[in-house]
Short mmCIF file of N, CA and C in Angstrom, two decimals:
data_model
loop_
_atom_site.label_atom_id
_atom_site.label_comp_id
_atom_site.label_asym_id
_atom_site.label_seq_id
_atom_site.Cartn_x
_atom_site.Cartn_y
_atom_site.Cartn_z
N UNK A 26 8.52 -23.29 36.60
CA UNK A 26 8.11 -22.90 35.07
C UNK A 26 6.56 -23.11 34.73
N UNK A 27 6.14 -22.45 33.78
CA UNK A 27 5.10 -22.34 33.41
C UNK A 27 4.74 -23.83 32.33
N UNK A 28 5.62 -24.57 31.69
CA UNK A 28 5.51 -25.42 31.02
C UNK A 28 6.68 -26.53 31.18
N UNK A 29 6.42 -27.96 31.47
CA UNK A 29 7.30 -28.69 31.50
C UNK A 29 8.03 -29.02 30.16
N UNK A 30 9.34 -28.83 30.04
CA UNK A 30 10.20 -28.74 28.60
C UNK A 30 11.05 -29.73 28.90
N UNK A 31 11.22 -30.63 29.92
CA UNK A 31 12.14 -31.55 30.12
C UNK A 31 12.37 -32.68 29.06
N UNK A 32 11.33 -32.88 28.26
CA UNK A 32 11.40 -33.67 26.90
C UNK A 32 12.13 -33.30 25.99
N UNK A 33 12.23 -31.94 25.98
CA UNK A 33 12.83 -31.27 24.70
C UNK A 33 14.41 -31.75 24.96
N UNK A 34 15.06 -32.52 23.84
CA UNK A 34 16.39 -32.98 23.69
C UNK A 34 17.43 -32.38 22.63
N UNK A 35 16.64 -31.76 21.54
CA UNK A 35 17.49 -30.96 20.69
C UNK A 35 16.77 -30.00 19.92
N UNK A 36 17.18 -28.83 19.73
CA UNK A 36 16.72 -27.53 18.99
C UNK A 36 17.78 -27.42 17.94
N UNK A 37 17.06 -27.15 16.61
CA UNK A 37 18.02 -26.67 15.66
C UNK A 37 17.74 -25.44 15.14
N UNK A 38 18.61 -24.61 14.88
CA UNK A 38 18.49 -23.32 14.12
C UNK A 38 19.36 -23.44 13.04
N UNK A 39 18.58 -22.96 11.84
CA UNK A 39 19.27 -22.78 10.41
C UNK A 39 18.70 -21.70 9.64
N UNK A 40 19.13 -21.48 8.58
CA UNK A 40 18.56 -20.29 7.63
C UNK A 40 18.93 -19.01 7.99
N UNK A 41 19.43 -18.67 9.01
CA UNK A 41 19.93 -17.35 9.35
C UNK A 41 20.68 -17.31 10.69
N UNK A 42 21.83 -16.45 10.92
CA UNK A 42 22.50 -16.53 12.15
C UNK A 42 21.51 -16.26 13.18
N UNK A 43 21.55 -17.27 14.25
CA UNK A 43 20.76 -17.08 15.36
C UNK A 43 21.30 -15.90 16.33
N UNK A 44 20.49 -14.82 16.67
CA UNK A 44 20.92 -13.77 17.60
C UNK A 44 21.43 -14.35 18.93
N UNK A 45 22.74 -13.79 19.55
CA UNK A 45 23.07 -14.24 20.78
C UNK A 45 22.06 -14.20 21.76
N UNK A 46 20.91 -13.20 21.80
CA UNK A 46 20.09 -13.23 22.83
C UNK A 46 19.20 -14.26 22.70
N UNK A 47 18.77 -14.68 21.58
CA UNK A 47 18.02 -15.98 21.46
C UNK A 47 18.74 -17.24 21.83
N UNK A 48 19.92 -17.52 21.72
CA UNK A 48 20.90 -18.43 22.16
C UNK A 48 20.61 -18.54 23.60
N UNK A 49 20.90 -17.43 24.19
CA UNK A 49 21.06 -17.33 25.53
C UNK A 49 19.54 -17.75 26.17
N UNK A 50 18.65 -17.09 25.53
CA UNK A 50 17.10 -17.45 26.07
C UNK A 50 16.91 -19.06 25.83
N UNK A 51 17.30 -19.61 24.74
CA UNK A 51 16.99 -21.06 24.34
C UNK A 51 17.55 -21.92 25.73
N UNK A 52 18.90 -21.56 25.89
CA UNK A 52 19.76 -22.33 26.80
C UNK A 52 19.21 -22.10 28.36
N UNK A 53 18.90 -20.91 28.68
CA UNK A 53 18.40 -20.68 29.95
C UNK A 53 17.14 -21.46 30.14
N UNK A 54 16.15 -21.64 28.92
CA UNK A 54 14.88 -22.07 28.95
C UNK A 54 14.98 -23.64 28.84
N UNK A 55 15.54 -24.25 28.10
CA UNK A 55 15.71 -25.81 27.85
C UNK A 55 16.87 -26.43 28.17
N UNK A 56 17.87 -25.62 28.50
CA UNK A 56 19.16 -26.17 28.69
C UNK A 56 20.03 -26.25 27.57
N UNK A 57 21.16 -27.23 27.65
CA UNK A 57 22.06 -26.99 26.46
C UNK A 57 21.68 -28.18 25.34
N UNK A 58 20.90 -27.62 24.65
CA UNK A 58 20.20 -28.48 23.67
C UNK A 58 20.12 -27.76 22.26
N UNK A 59 20.62 -26.83 21.97
CA UNK A 59 20.54 -25.86 20.81
C UNK A 59 21.90 -26.19 19.89
N UNK A 60 21.55 -26.34 18.79
CA UNK A 60 22.51 -26.94 17.72
C UNK A 60 22.20 -25.79 16.44
N UNK A 61 23.45 -25.24 15.96
CA UNK A 61 23.03 -24.12 14.92
C UNK A 61 23.79 -24.74 13.66
N UNK A 62 23.18 -24.71 12.50
CA UNK A 62 23.55 -25.34 11.17
C UNK A 62 23.61 -24.15 10.14
N UNK A 63 25.07 -24.10 9.89
CA UNK A 63 25.28 -22.93 8.60
C UNK A 63 25.52 -23.95 7.33
N UNK A 64 24.92 -23.36 6.30
CA UNK A 64 24.83 -24.04 4.86
C UNK A 64 24.34 -23.17 3.81
N UNK A 65 24.19 -23.66 2.93
CA UNK A 65 23.82 -23.23 1.59
C UNK A 65 22.93 -23.92 0.74
N UNK A 66 21.78 -23.27 0.05
CA UNK A 66 20.90 -24.26 -0.57
C UNK A 66 21.52 -25.23 -1.45
N UNK A 67 22.74 -24.81 -2.34
CA UNK A 67 22.93 -25.44 -3.28
C UNK A 67 23.80 -26.83 -2.75
N UNK A 68 24.17 -26.85 -1.44
CA UNK A 68 25.44 -27.81 -0.90
C UNK A 68 24.81 -28.15 0.34
N UNK A 69 23.97 -27.56 1.11
CA UNK A 69 23.55 -28.28 2.45
C UNK A 69 24.33 -27.79 3.45
N UNK A 70 24.47 -28.41 4.43
CA UNK A 70 25.45 -28.16 5.73
C UNK A 70 26.88 -28.03 5.50
N UNK A 71 27.35 -26.76 5.88
CA UNK A 71 28.74 -26.61 5.73
C UNK A 71 29.46 -26.80 7.19
N UNK A 72 28.85 -25.97 8.32
CA UNK A 72 29.18 -26.01 9.60
C UNK A 72 28.09 -26.26 10.53
N UNK A 73 28.72 -26.69 11.67
CA UNK A 73 28.03 -26.94 12.72
C UNK A 73 28.23 -26.48 14.22
N UNK A 74 27.57 -25.94 15.03
CA UNK A 74 27.76 -25.37 16.18
C UNK A 74 26.96 -26.11 17.23
N UNK A 75 27.69 -26.79 18.04
CA UNK A 75 26.96 -27.89 19.10
C UNK A 75 26.70 -26.96 20.36
N UNK A 76 25.73 -27.63 21.11
CA UNK A 76 25.64 -26.90 22.62
C UNK A 76 26.63 -27.00 23.15
N UNK A 77 27.52 -27.58 23.20
CA UNK A 77 28.92 -27.56 24.08
C UNK A 77 29.58 -26.14 23.96
N UNK A 78 29.46 -25.50 22.97
CA UNK A 78 30.31 -24.16 22.47
C UNK A 78 29.18 -22.99 22.30
N UNK A 79 28.07 -23.39 22.55
CA UNK A 79 27.18 -22.45 21.93
C UNK A 79 27.43 -20.85 22.51
N UNK A 80 27.22 -20.83 23.76
CA UNK A 80 27.56 -19.51 24.69
C UNK A 80 29.16 -19.05 24.68
N UNK A 81 30.10 -20.16 24.38
CA UNK A 81 31.44 -19.60 24.57
C UNK A 81 31.74 -18.88 23.21
N UNK A 82 31.16 -19.01 22.13
CA UNK A 82 31.37 -18.24 21.09
C UNK A 82 30.25 -18.09 20.08
N UNK A 83 29.32 -17.30 20.75
CA UNK A 83 27.85 -17.35 20.17
C UNK A 83 28.00 -16.74 18.95
N UNK A 84 28.99 -16.04 18.50
CA UNK A 84 28.96 -15.28 16.87
C UNK A 84 29.46 -16.25 16.12
N UNK A 85 29.81 -17.45 16.52
CA UNK A 85 30.60 -18.55 15.52
C UNK A 85 29.30 -19.31 14.95
N UNK A 86 29.52 -19.81 13.60
CA UNK A 86 28.61 -20.82 12.98
C UNK A 86 29.14 -22.07 13.49
N UNK A 87 30.45 -22.27 13.90
CA UNK A 87 30.74 -23.67 14.42
C UNK A 87 31.73 -23.93 13.54
N UNK A 88 32.25 -25.31 13.50
CA UNK A 88 33.28 -25.82 12.75
C UNK A 88 32.81 -26.69 11.83
N UNK A 89 33.89 -27.05 10.63
CA UNK A 89 33.36 -27.79 9.40
C UNK A 89 32.45 -28.93 9.88
N UNK A 90 31.44 -29.23 9.29
CA UNK A 90 30.57 -30.52 9.21
C UNK A 90 31.26 -31.60 9.04
N UNK A 91 31.06 -32.82 9.55
CA UNK A 91 31.81 -33.95 8.92
C UNK A 91 31.85 -34.12 7.62
N UNK A 92 32.78 -34.60 7.18
CA UNK A 92 33.43 -34.63 5.48
C UNK A 92 33.34 -33.48 4.81
N UNK A 93 33.42 -32.31 5.55
CA UNK A 93 33.53 -31.21 4.73
C UNK A 93 34.81 -30.38 5.04
N UNK A 94 35.44 -29.82 3.88
CA UNK A 94 36.47 -29.14 4.08
C UNK A 94 36.26 -27.55 3.81
N UNK A 95 36.71 -26.59 4.56
CA UNK A 95 36.38 -25.12 4.14
C UNK A 95 37.69 -24.42 4.21
N UNK A 96 37.35 -23.51 3.10
CA UNK A 96 38.85 -22.87 2.62
C UNK A 96 37.95 -21.45 2.61
N UNK A 97 39.06 -20.24 2.80
CA UNK A 97 38.61 -18.95 2.56
C UNK A 97 39.53 -18.37 1.45
N UNK A 98 39.05 -17.54 0.38
CA UNK A 98 39.66 -16.99 -0.60
C UNK A 98 39.74 -15.62 -0.64
N UNK A 99 40.72 -14.94 -0.85
CA UNK A 99 40.51 -13.43 -1.00
C UNK A 99 40.29 -12.93 -2.57
N UNK A 100 40.06 -11.82 -2.79
CA UNK A 100 39.74 -11.37 -4.25
C UNK A 100 40.49 -11.64 -5.22
N UNK A 101 41.87 -12.10 -4.81
CA UNK A 101 42.56 -12.59 -5.84
C UNK A 101 42.64 -14.29 -5.79
N UNK A 102 41.91 -14.90 -5.34
CA UNK A 102 41.60 -16.04 -5.22
C UNK A 102 42.85 -16.90 -4.72
N UNK A 103 43.41 -16.15 -3.58
CA UNK A 103 44.50 -16.73 -2.63
C UNK A 103 43.92 -17.17 -1.45
N UNK A 104 44.44 -18.28 -0.94
CA UNK A 104 44.08 -18.97 0.27
C UNK A 104 44.24 -18.09 1.46
N UNK A 105 43.53 -17.83 2.20
CA UNK A 105 43.41 -16.92 3.58
C UNK A 105 43.81 -18.10 4.75
N UNK A 106 44.76 -17.67 5.46
CA UNK A 106 45.34 -18.77 6.57
C UNK A 106 45.48 -17.98 7.88
N UNK A 107 45.30 -16.74 7.88
CA UNK A 107 45.44 -15.99 9.12
C UNK A 107 43.98 -15.91 9.71
N UNK A 108 44.10 -15.88 11.20
CA UNK A 108 42.73 -15.76 11.87
C UNK A 108 42.34 -14.28 11.43
N UNK A 109 40.78 -14.17 11.55
CA UNK A 109 40.16 -12.98 11.64
C UNK A 109 40.14 -12.09 10.36
N UNK A 110 40.66 -12.59 9.23
CA UNK A 110 40.69 -12.06 7.81
C UNK A 110 39.65 -12.55 7.07
N UNK A 111 38.82 -11.68 6.47
CA UNK A 111 37.59 -12.24 5.88
C UNK A 111 37.94 -12.69 4.58
N UNK A 112 37.21 -13.58 4.05
CA UNK A 112 37.22 -13.92 2.84
C UNK A 112 36.14 -14.69 2.20
N UNK A 113 36.05 -15.06 0.78
CA UNK A 113 34.90 -15.58 0.49
C UNK A 113 34.97 -17.21 0.76
N UNK A 114 33.71 -17.83 1.42
CA UNK A 114 33.63 -19.15 1.87
C UNK A 114 33.93 -20.18 0.75
N UNK A 115 34.41 -21.16 0.65
CA UNK A 115 34.44 -22.23 -0.25
C UNK A 115 34.31 -23.59 0.58
N UNK A 116 33.59 -24.53 0.23
CA UNK A 116 33.58 -25.62 0.97
C UNK A 116 33.67 -26.91 -0.32
N UNK A 117 34.13 -28.00 0.33
CA UNK A 117 34.49 -29.09 -0.49
C UNK A 117 33.99 -30.40 0.48
N UNK A 118 33.19 -31.35 -0.31
CA UNK A 118 32.76 -32.48 0.49
C UNK A 118 31.83 -33.34 -0.60
N UNK A 119 31.48 -34.38 0.33
CA UNK A 119 30.54 -35.36 -0.69
C UNK A 119 29.19 -34.73 -0.85
N UNK A 120 28.57 -33.80 -0.28
CA UNK A 120 27.40 -33.27 -0.54
C UNK A 120 27.41 -32.31 -1.74
N UNK A 121 28.69 -31.85 -2.30
CA UNK A 121 28.91 -30.66 -3.51
C UNK A 121 28.70 -31.43 -4.68
N UNK A 122 27.66 -30.97 -5.54
CA UNK A 122 27.59 -31.42 -6.93
C UNK A 122 27.43 -30.17 -7.55
N UNK A 123 27.06 -28.96 -7.11
CA UNK A 123 26.87 -28.13 -8.05
C UNK A 123 25.37 -27.81 -8.50
N UNK A 124 25.08 -26.65 -9.41
CA UNK A 124 23.91 -26.39 -9.58
C UNK A 124 23.40 -27.41 -10.71
N UNK A 125 22.15 -27.76 -10.52
CA UNK A 125 21.19 -28.67 -11.30
C UNK A 125 21.19 -28.35 -12.69
N UNK A 126 21.81 -28.99 -13.53
CA UNK A 126 21.63 -28.80 -15.08
C UNK A 126 22.42 -27.54 -15.43
N UNK A 127 23.06 -26.74 -14.73
CA UNK A 127 23.56 -25.56 -15.09
C UNK A 127 25.16 -25.69 -14.96
N UNK A 128 25.85 -26.39 -16.02
CA UNK A 128 27.47 -26.51 -15.86
C UNK A 128 28.08 -25.46 -15.80
N UNK A 129 27.79 -24.23 -16.61
CA UNK A 129 28.56 -22.90 -16.52
C UNK A 129 28.33 -22.32 -15.41
N UNK A 130 27.37 -22.32 -14.73
CA UNK A 130 27.30 -21.42 -13.46
C UNK A 130 27.90 -22.34 -12.42
N UNK A 131 27.93 -23.65 -12.35
CA UNK A 131 28.64 -24.30 -11.49
C UNK A 131 30.30 -24.31 -11.73
N UNK A 132 30.75 -24.48 -12.81
CA UNK A 132 32.19 -24.12 -13.07
C UNK A 132 32.55 -22.81 -12.53
N UNK A 133 31.69 -21.69 -12.93
CA UNK A 133 32.07 -20.39 -12.17
C UNK A 133 32.08 -20.46 -10.73
N UNK A 134 31.48 -21.18 -10.27
CA UNK A 134 31.34 -21.15 -8.44
C UNK A 134 32.30 -21.89 -8.04
N UNK A 135 33.19 -22.72 -8.74
CA UNK A 135 34.34 -23.50 -8.36
C UNK A 135 35.63 -22.88 -8.12
N UNK A 136 36.43 -23.45 -7.39
CA UNK A 136 37.99 -23.23 -7.19
C UNK A 136 38.45 -24.58 -6.76
N UNK A 137 38.97 -25.30 -7.99
CA UNK A 137 39.61 -26.50 -7.84
C UNK A 137 38.24 -27.39 -7.42
N UNK A 138 38.34 -28.38 -6.41
CA UNK A 138 37.09 -29.08 -6.08
C UNK A 138 36.39 -28.11 -4.99
N UNK A 139 36.59 -26.77 -4.84
CA UNK A 139 35.85 -26.32 -3.80
C UNK A 139 34.67 -25.40 -4.38
N UNK A 140 33.57 -25.17 -3.92
CA UNK A 140 32.30 -24.60 -4.08
C UNK A 140 32.05 -23.47 -3.49
N UNK A 141 32.10 -22.36 -4.21
CA UNK A 141 31.64 -21.04 -3.38
C UNK A 141 30.55 -20.99 -2.72
N UNK A 142 30.31 -20.85 -1.40
CA UNK A 142 29.02 -20.86 -0.66
C UNK A 142 28.24 -19.46 -0.95
N UNK A 143 28.98 -18.31 -1.46
CA UNK A 143 28.45 -17.20 -1.55
C UNK A 143 28.52 -16.08 -0.37
N UNK A 144 29.08 -16.53 0.23
CA UNK A 144 29.24 -15.77 1.65
C UNK A 144 30.66 -15.31 2.06
N UNK A 145 30.72 -14.33 2.84
CA UNK A 145 31.99 -13.95 3.31
C UNK A 145 32.28 -14.31 4.84
N UNK A 146 33.24 -14.93 5.21
CA UNK A 146 33.44 -14.92 6.63
C UNK A 146 34.92 -15.10 7.02
N UNK A 147 35.45 -15.60 8.33
CA UNK A 147 36.74 -15.46 8.64
C UNK A 147 36.68 -16.82 9.66
N UNK A 148 37.85 -17.19 9.93
CA UNK A 148 38.32 -18.34 10.80
C UNK A 148 38.47 -17.47 12.02
N UNK A 149 38.35 -17.94 13.28
CA UNK A 149 38.52 -17.23 14.46
C UNK A 149 39.87 -17.78 15.11
N UNK A 150 40.44 -18.94 14.73
CA UNK A 150 41.56 -19.59 15.28
C UNK A 150 42.45 -19.94 14.04
#
């Protein structure tokens, strides 16, 4: 190897989905050190994918982060429980407080105690 990378213990990816080829390259170069975080500006981290599953399900953004509950709603605001059915992502947890000084916008983004992340996704299991 051209460089000694043995001191690299953790690499975080966030902000946009990390392409599978990049994940494969990071793991090939550094070993199983890659973590991917999915979240939103308004609420922070929603899901985390650790290195142990990174290449098993490279298209996944992981499981809900500690203390976070995630649900999917269809366009009629009904919960989606079946795998691989897309819906709007809503999250509930200690880190969710809504939009700063924008109560109306926060109320519009809420479903019960869940806050809309503003993305569409699906559960794979």
